[in-house]
Short mmCIF file of C-alpha atoms and ligand atoms in Angstrom, two decimals:
data_model
loop_
_atom_site.label_atom_id
_atom_site.label_comp_id
_atom_site.label_asym_id
_atom_site.label_seq_id
_atom_site.Cartn_x
_atom_site.Cartn_y
_atom_site.Cartn_z
CA UNK A 1494 127.13 281.26 116.56
CA UNK A 1495 130.84 281.34 117.46
CA UNK A 1496 132.61 284.66 116.93
CA UNK A 1497 135.92 284.79 115.03
CA UNK A 1498 139.26 285.22 116.76
CA UNK A 1499 142.67 285.41 115.04
CA UNK A 1500 145.57 283.53 116.66
CA UNK A 1501 149.18 284.00 115.53
CA UNK A 1502 151.54 281.16 116.52
CA UNK A 1503 148.84 278.68 117.54
CA UNK A 1504 151.38 275.84 117.32
CA UNK A 1505 153.62 277.34 120.01
CA UNK A 1506 154.27 275.88 123.46
CA UNK A 1507 152.04 278.51 125.07
CA UNK A 1508 149.63 279.27 122.21
CA UNK A 1509 148.68 275.65 121.51
CA UNK A 1510 147.16 275.33 125.00
CA UNK A 1511 145.10 278.48 124.43
CA UNK A 1512 144.07 277.38 120.92
CA UNK A 1513 142.89 273.98 122.19
CA UNK A 1514 140.61 275.69 124.74
CA UNK A 1515 139.53 278.55 122.48
CA UNK A 1516 138.11 276.30 119.73
CA UNK A 1517 135.19 275.42 122.02
CA UNK A 1518 134.21 279.09 122.38
CA UNK A 1519 135.41 280.87 119.27
CA UNK A 1520 135.76 280.38 115.55
CA UNK A 1521 139.56 280.20 115.61
CA UNK A 1522 141.47 281.48 112.57
CA UNK A 1523 145.10 280.44 112.99
CA UNK A 1524 147.97 282.25 111.27
CA UNK A 1525 151.53 280.94 110.94
CA UNK A 1526 153.86 278.60 109.14
CA UNK A 1527 152.91 275.19 110.61
CA UNK A 1528 149.42 273.77 110.25
CA UNK A 1529 147.75 273.46 113.68
CA UNK A 1530 146.10 270.26 112.42
CA UNK A 1531 149.52 268.61 112.83
CA UNK A 1532 149.04 269.18 116.59
CA UNK A 1533 145.44 267.91 116.42
CA UNK A 1534 144.16 271.46 116.90
CA UNK A 1535 140.79 271.73 115.23
CA UNK A 1536 140.77 275.35 114.07
CA UNK A 1537 138.14 276.83 111.77
CA UNK A 1538 140.67 278.14 109.23
CA UNK A 1539 144.46 278.13 108.84
CA UNK A 1540 146.23 280.98 107.00
CA UNK A 1541 149.72 279.80 106.09
CA UNK A 1542 151.84 282.95 106.23
CA UNK A 1543 155.44 283.66 107.08
CA UNK A 1544 154.91 286.47 109.57
CA UNK A 1545 158.19 288.14 108.64
CA UNK A 1546 156.65 288.96 105.25
CA UNK A 1547 155.27 292.45 105.76
CA UNK A 1548 153.12 292.48 102.61
CA UNK A 1549 151.46 289.15 103.40
CA UNK A 1550 150.77 290.25 106.97
CA UNK A 1551 149.27 293.58 105.89
CA UNK A 1552 147.23 291.89 103.11
CA UNK A 1553 145.74 289.46 105.61
CA UNK A 1554 144.91 292.07 108.27
CA UNK A 1555 143.77 295.13 106.28
CA UNK A 1556 140.38 293.78 105.19
CA UNK A 1557 139.56 292.05 108.50
CA UNK A 1558 136.81 293.37 110.72
CA UNK A 1559 134.58 291.82 113.34
CA UNK A 1560 137.23 289.66 115.06
CA UNK A 1561 136.75 289.47 118.82
CA UNK A 1562 140.52 289.80 119.25
CA UNK A 1563 143.92 289.10 117.71
CA UNK A 1564 146.25 287.14 119.95
CA UNK A 1565 149.95 286.92 119.14
CA UNK A 1566 152.10 284.07 120.46
CA UNK A 1567 154.37 284.02 117.40
CA UNK A 1568 157.97 284.99 118.06
CA UNK A 1569 161.52 283.94 117.47
CA UNK A 1570 162.11 282.36 120.90
CA UNK A 1571 165.50 280.63 120.53
CA UNK A 1572 167.29 282.91 122.98
CA UNK A 1573 170.83 281.70 122.24
CA UNK A 1574 170.12 281.57 118.48
CA UNK A 1575 168.91 285.19 118.57
CA UNK A 1576 172.13 286.19 120.34
CA UNK A 1577 174.14 285.46 117.19
CA UNK A 1578 172.30 288.39 115.52
CA UNK A 1579 173.31 290.92 118.16
CA UNK A 1580 174.56 294.19 116.76
CA UNK A 1581 175.15 297.61 118.17
CA UNK A 1582 172.27 299.53 116.61
CA UNK A 1583 169.79 297.68 114.39
CA UNK A 1584 168.01 300.87 113.40
CA UNK A 1585 171.20 302.13 111.76
CA UNK A 1586 172.03 298.71 110.26
CA UNK A 1587 168.71 298.00 108.65
CA UNK A 1588 170.11 295.73 105.92
CA UNK A 1589 171.19 292.95 108.22
CA UNK A 1590 168.67 293.58 111.00
CA UNK A 1591 165.77 293.37 108.58
CA UNK A 1592 166.92 290.00 107.26
CA UNK A 1593 163.78 288.00 106.63
CA UNK A 1594 164.29 285.39 109.33
CA UNK A 1595 165.81 287.69 111.93
CA UNK A 1596 164.73 288.10 115.53
CA UNK A 1597 164.52 291.82 114.81
CA UNK A 1598 161.98 291.32 112.02
CA UNK A 1599 159.88 288.77 113.96
CA UNK A 1600 160.03 290.15 117.50
CA UNK A 1601 160.35 293.91 116.92
CA UNK A 1602 158.90 294.72 113.48
CA UNK A 1603 156.04 292.23 113.15
CA UNK A 1604 154.33 293.40 116.40
CA UNK A 1605 154.49 296.94 114.97
CA UNK A 1606 152.60 295.87 111.83
CA UNK A 1607 150.06 294.09 114.02
CA UNK A 1608 149.58 297.19 116.14
CA UNK A 1609 149.06 299.44 113.11
CA UNK A 1610 146.39 297.12 111.70
CA UNK A 1611 144.76 296.73 115.13
CA UNK A 1612 144.63 300.54 115.50
CA UNK A 1613 143.08 300.90 112.03
CA UNK A 1614 140.35 298.28 112.57
CA UNK A 1615 139.97 298.90 116.34
CA UNK A 1616 140.41 295.17 116.95
CA UNK A 1617 141.67 294.34 120.47
CA UNK A 1618 145.21 292.93 120.30
CA UNK A 1619 146.91 290.80 122.96
CA UNK A 1620 150.65 290.34 122.45
CA UNK A 1621 152.75 287.89 124.45
CA UNK A 1622 156.08 289.06 125.83
CA UNK A 1623 158.68 288.10 128.42
CA UNK A 1624 160.56 289.13 131.56
CA UNK A 1625 163.70 288.86 129.37
CA UNK A 1626 162.93 292.45 128.26
CA UNK A 1627 164.58 293.38 131.58
CA UNK A 1628 168.29 293.12 132.30
CA UNK A 1629 167.78 291.40 135.66
CA UNK A 1630 169.34 293.99 137.91
CA UNK A 1631 166.16 294.93 139.82
CA UNK A 1632 163.50 292.20 139.57
CA UNK A 1633 160.82 291.22 140.13
CA UNK A 1634 159.56 293.85 137.69
CA UNK A 1635 156.17 295.57 137.68
CA UNK A 1636 153.92 296.33 134.73
CA UNK A 1637 154.96 299.98 134.56
CA UNK A 1638 158.68 299.15 134.37
CA UNK A 1639 159.97 299.88 130.89
CA UNK A 1640 162.18 297.35 129.05
CA UNK A 1641 165.91 297.84 129.58
CA UNK A 1642 168.12 299.50 126.97
CA UNK A 1643 170.55 297.31 125.04
CA UNK A 1644 173.61 296.48 127.10
CA UNK A 1645 175.81 293.52 128.04
CA UNK A 1646 173.28 292.17 130.60
CA UNK A 1647 170.36 292.15 128.15
CA UNK A 1648 170.02 289.39 125.55
CA UNK A 1649 169.39 290.25 121.91
CA UNK A 1650 166.14 288.24 122.20
CA UNK A 1651 165.08 290.39 125.17
CA UNK A 1652 166.00 293.58 123.36
CA UNK A 1653 164.02 292.68 120.22
CA UNK A 1654 161.00 291.69 122.34
CA UNK A 1655 161.27 294.99 124.22
CA UNK A 1656 161.31 296.90 120.93
CA UNK A 1657 158.19 294.99 119.83
CA UNK A 1658 156.52 296.05 123.07
CA UNK A 1659 157.58 299.64 122.41
CA UNK A 1660 156.02 299.68 118.95
CA UNK A 1661 152.74 298.50 120.43
CA UNK A 1662 152.91 301.00 123.31
CA UNK A 1663 153.60 303.89 120.94
CA UNK A 1664 150.69 302.96 118.65
CA UNK A 1665 147.06 303.83 119.22
CA UNK A 1666 146.05 300.16 119.08
CA UNK A 1667 143.60 298.87 121.71
CA UNK A 1668 146.37 296.52 122.81
CA UNK A 1669 147.50 294.58 125.85
CA UNK A 1670 151.05 293.24 126.23
CA UNK A 1671 151.03 290.13 128.43
CA UNK A 1672 154.46 289.32 129.88
CA UNK A 1673 155.12 285.80 131.10
CA UNK A 1674 158.19 284.09 132.55
CA UNK A 1675 159.61 280.55 132.14
CA UNK A 1676 156.29 279.01 131.02
CA UNK A 1677 155.74 275.32 131.87
CA UNK A 1678 152.88 272.91 131.33
CA UNK A 1679 151.99 269.30 132.08
CA UNK A 1680 152.55 267.91 128.60
CA UNK A 1681 153.37 269.06 125.07
CA UNK A 1682 155.35 266.67 122.93
CA UNK A 1683 156.41 269.24 120.33
CA UNK A 1684 158.61 271.40 122.59
CA UNK A 1685 160.05 270.92 126.03
CA UNK A 1686 160.02 273.61 128.72
CA UNK A 1687 161.87 274.58 131.86
CA UNK A 1688 160.09 272.07 134.15
CA UNK A 1689 159.84 269.12 131.77
CA UNK A 1690 163.49 269.56 130.79
CA UNK A 1691 164.47 269.30 134.46
CA UNK A 1692 162.32 266.18 134.84
CA UNK A 1693 163.74 264.42 131.80
CA UNK A 1694 167.32 265.28 132.81
CA UNK A 1695 166.63 264.16 136.39
CA UNK A 1696 165.23 260.83 135.14
CA UNK A 1697 168.18 260.32 132.79
CA UNK A 1698 170.79 261.24 135.44
CA UNK A 1699 171.94 264.21 133.33
CA UNK A 1700 171.17 267.11 135.65
CA UNK A 1701 173.40 270.16 135.42
CA UNK A 1702 174.27 272.39 138.40
CA UNK A 1703 171.33 274.67 139.18
CA UNK A 1704 171.47 278.39 139.92
CA UNK A 1705 170.71 279.39 143.48
CA UNK A 1706 171.10 283.15 142.97
CA UNK A 1707 168.76 283.63 139.97
CA UNK A 1708 165.24 284.88 140.84
CA UNK A 1709 162.43 283.76 138.51
CA UNK A 1710 158.62 283.61 138.61
CA UNK A 1711 157.67 280.61 136.41
CA UNK A 1712 154.31 280.86 134.63
CA UNK A 1713 151.89 277.91 134.71
CA UNK A 1714 150.64 277.87 131.08
CA UNK A 1715 146.96 277.14 131.93
CA UNK A 1716 146.97 280.47 133.81
CA UNK A 1717 147.86 282.22 130.54
CA UNK A 1718 145.04 280.42 128.76
CA UNK A 1719 142.57 281.29 131.51
CA UNK A 1720 143.61 284.93 131.56
CA UNK A 1721 143.38 285.20 127.77
CA UNK A 1722 139.90 283.67 127.68
CA UNK A 1723 138.76 286.23 130.25
CA UNK A 1724 140.51 289.12 128.51
CA UNK A 1725 139.03 288.34 125.10
CA UNK A 1726 135.60 288.84 126.68
CA UNK A 1727 136.66 291.78 128.88
CA UNK A 1728 139.48 293.59 127.03
CA UNK A 1729 142.18 295.51 128.89
CA UNK A 1730 144.98 297.65 127.53
CA UNK A 1731 148.53 298.42 128.66
CA UNK A 1732 150.72 295.73 130.21
CA UNK A 1733 149.81 292.73 132.35
CA UNK A 1734 152.00 290.11 134.01
CA UNK A 1735 150.96 286.47 134.39
CA UNK A 1736 153.47 284.58 136.53
CA UNK A 1737 154.03 282.98 139.92
CA UNK A 1738 153.31 285.51 142.69
CA UNK A 1739 156.26 284.00 144.59
CA UNK A 1740 159.77 284.17 143.23
CA UNK A 1741 162.00 281.13 143.28
CA UNK A 1742 165.40 280.04 141.98
CA UNK A 1743 166.04 277.22 139.50
CA UNK A 1744 167.54 275.24 142.42
CA UNK A 1745 164.45 275.70 144.65
CA UNK A 1746 162.09 275.06 141.74
CA UNK A 1747 163.87 271.81 140.79
CA UNK A 1748 163.93 270.57 144.36
CA UNK A 1749 160.17 271.18 144.70
CA UNK A 1750 159.56 269.53 141.31
CA UNK A 1751 161.51 266.35 142.14
CA UNK A 1752 159.80 266.12 145.54
CA UNK A 1753 156.30 266.39 144.02
CA UNK A 1754 157.17 263.84 141.32
CA UNK A 1755 158.72 261.46 143.92
CA UNK A 1756 161.93 261.44 141.91
CA UNK A 1757 165.12 260.68 143.85
CA UNK A 1758 167.91 262.41 141.96
CA UNK A 1759 170.34 262.63 144.89
CA UNK A 1760 171.77 265.92 146.13
CA UNK A 1761 171.34 268.79 143.66
CA UNK A 1762 174.51 270.57 142.53
CA UNK A 1763 174.45 274.33 143.00
CA UNK A 1764 175.89 277.06 140.76
CA UNK A 1765 175.72 280.84 140.68
CA UNK A 1766 174.58 282.65 137.54
CA UNK A 1767 176.45 285.80 138.60
CA UNK A 1768 179.71 283.85 138.45
CA UNK A 1769 179.25 282.43 134.94
CA UNK A 1770 181.77 283.80 132.43
CA UNK A 1771 180.25 285.62 129.44
CA UNK A 1772 180.06 283.34 126.40
CA UNK A 1773 179.48 284.42 122.82
CA UNK A 1774 177.25 281.41 122.14
CA UNK A 1775 175.06 281.91 125.21
CA UNK A 1776 172.78 284.88 125.77
CA UNK A 1777 172.83 286.60 129.16
CA UNK A 1778 169.88 285.71 131.44
CA UNK A 1779 168.30 288.11 133.96
CA UNK A 1780 169.68 287.34 137.44
CA UNK A 1781 167.16 289.30 139.52
CA UNK A 1782 164.32 288.67 137.06
CA UNK A 1783 160.68 287.75 137.45
CA UNK A 1784 157.39 289.59 137.23
CA UNK A 1785 155.11 291.13 139.84
CA UNK A 1786 151.45 290.19 139.36
CA UNK A 1787 149.52 292.84 141.31
CA UNK A 1788 147.45 293.84 138.28
CA UNK A 1789 146.45 290.24 137.47
CA UNK A 1790 145.39 289.76 141.09
CA UNK A 1791 143.40 293.00 141.05
CA UNK A 1792 141.62 291.77 137.93
CA UNK A 1793 140.79 288.47 139.68
CA UNK A 1794 142.93 286.40 137.29
CA UNK A 1795 144.36 283.13 138.60
CA UNK A 1796 148.16 282.98 138.80
CA UNK A 1797 149.47 279.79 140.42
CA UNK A 1798 152.38 280.13 142.83
CA UNK A 1799 155.16 277.91 141.46
CA UNK A 1800 154.61 275.22 144.11
CA UNK A 1801 150.91 274.98 143.19
CA UNK A 1802 151.72 274.89 139.48
CA UNK A 1803 154.15 272.02 140.10
CA UNK A 1804 151.47 270.21 142.13
CA UNK A 1805 148.94 270.65 139.30
CA UNK A 1806 151.53 269.30 136.87
CA UNK A 1807 152.22 266.26 139.09
CA UNK A 1808 148.49 265.61 139.53
CA UNK A 1809 148.07 265.60 135.77
CA UNK A 1810 150.95 263.17 135.31
CA UNK A 1811 149.80 260.81 138.07
CA UNK A 1812 146.28 260.80 136.63
CA UNK A 1813 147.55 259.75 133.21
CA UNK A 1814 151.21 258.70 133.36
CA UNK A 1815 153.19 258.78 130.09
CA UNK A 1816 153.59 255.35 128.46
CA UNK A 1817 157.16 254.03 128.32
CA UNK A 1818 158.40 253.98 124.72
CA UNK A 1819 157.76 250.67 122.99
CA UNK A 1820 154.44 250.15 124.79
CA UNK A 1821 151.50 249.90 122.45
N1 NAP B 87 159.17 279.82 125.94
C1 NAP B 87 159.56 280.69 126.86
O1 NAP B 87 160.42 280.37 127.71
C2 NAP B 87 158.93 282.07 126.94
C3 NAP B 87 159.19 282.85 128.07
C4 NAP B 87 158.58 284.10 128.19
C5 NAP B 87 157.80 284.58 127.15
N2 NAP B 87 157.60 283.83 126.03
C6 NAP B 87 156.81 284.41 124.95
O2 NAP B 87 155.63 283.66 124.79
C7 NAP B 87 155.26 283.61 123.41
C8 NAP B 87 155.14 282.15 122.97
O3 NAP B 87 156.40 281.51 123.19
P1 NAP B 87 156.55 279.94 122.96
O4 NAP B 87 157.81 279.50 123.64
O5 NAP B 87 155.27 279.28 123.26
O6 NAP B 87 156.82 279.94 121.38
P2 NAP B 87 157.35 278.71 120.48
O7 NAP B 87 156.89 277.41 121.06
O8 NAP B 87 158.81 278.90 120.25
O9 NAP B 87 156.58 278.94 119.13
C9 NAP B 87 156.82 280.07 118.34
C10 NAP B 87 155.65 280.23 117.40
O10 NAP B 87 155.95 281.31 116.51
C11 NAP B 87 155.74 280.86 115.18
N3 NAP B 87 156.66 281.52 114.28
C12 NAP B 87 157.96 281.82 114.49
N4 NAP B 87 158.48 282.43 113.41
C13 NAP B 87 157.47 282.53 112.51
C14 NAP B 87 157.37 283.08 111.21
N5 NAP B 87 158.43 283.65 110.60
N6 NAP B 87 156.18 283.01 110.57
C15 NAP B 87 155.12 282.40 111.17
N7 NAP B 87 155.14 281.89 112.41
C16 NAP B 87 156.31 281.95 113.07
C17 NAP B 87 156.04 279.37 115.25
O11 NAP B 87 155.48 278.74 114.13
P3 NAP B 87 156.24 277.48 113.45
O12 NAP B 87 156.08 276.36 114.40
O13 NAP B 87 155.51 277.30 112.20
O14 NAP B 87 157.66 277.91 113.27
C18 NAP B 87 155.37 279.00 116.56
O15 NAP B 87 153.99 278.82 116.40
C19 NAP B 87 156.34 284.40 122.67
O16 NAP B 87 155.91 285.72 122.52
C20 NAP B 87 157.52 284.37 123.60
O17 NAP B 87 158.36 285.49 123.41
C21 NAP B 87 158.13 282.57 125.91
#
């Protein structure tokens, strides 16, 4: 008999890949706003809940026992959209920061409610987070590095995610925070990602100049799924990074991507992130970002170097190329 697992945000870019694989092993109970059936995800049960509603979240979790794990992909991930909510001290401005749809409520408060319920029921919790919790002055970052304080180099999204991490860390929940970085996958028609955005812009001749000074460690999404499937069976606590063991820049990544996809886009234009003027409508990005993966390697978890992830992506596409629109 399959054991129950609770998945928050199963319709997400990252979580939908895990959910698709997990249904074969577990009785998946999905929680969120959109029905996973719309993505052809065959979950056992869907609980339609707005996760910024504290009462609904607590009502769902309080009576639960016997779940193998709770896995949280749900977040407000629109980095530039979150930036419009930036304020000096959300804890002193609780009226606006606790607005129902705010990044603060979703990324900082909701993980705290999850952690409290996980501590009470002793259910293992795995919470997804990001290298954007760091201000990008000293990457790649290790698991024991603490999120940066709020400042001009840190996005509001990164700050709220860091505060969510903190609430979990300060709880007594049997919880693991899994940080990932620039996740990309072979296909997912509901949301684009770093790599597929580059490919579609390259194909359309709409490439923008690419940063040569930014350091990133893009995460191949199937590595997240694989790690989560292992960790649901063999729980760990603390913090774990799943990302490319080699850093790259957007310029290097794009050039490798176009080469592997045999796409001739001409010479790539270069830009420097450090030289970009601050803009109110654009959140700051970590310049020296990325995540070190020593712990994942010690645990024997697979983390594709970015070149190998790109190769796996190209192999997938060549095996089953997308149909041009209009083809039946
Ligand atoms: N994408 C990245 O570049 C990136 C990078 C590093 C880390 N991460 C982290 O990885 C995790 C997954 O990210 P993702 O990009 O895969 O997410 P995503 O595609 O943006 O999906 C977000 C998910 O959260 C759900 N959600 C948001 N607000 C909700 C609410 N109020 N109530 C219920 N559900 C809500 C969404 O449901 P609906 O569809 O119903 O709105 C969706 O399932 C997040 O923790 C994110 O911080 C992402």
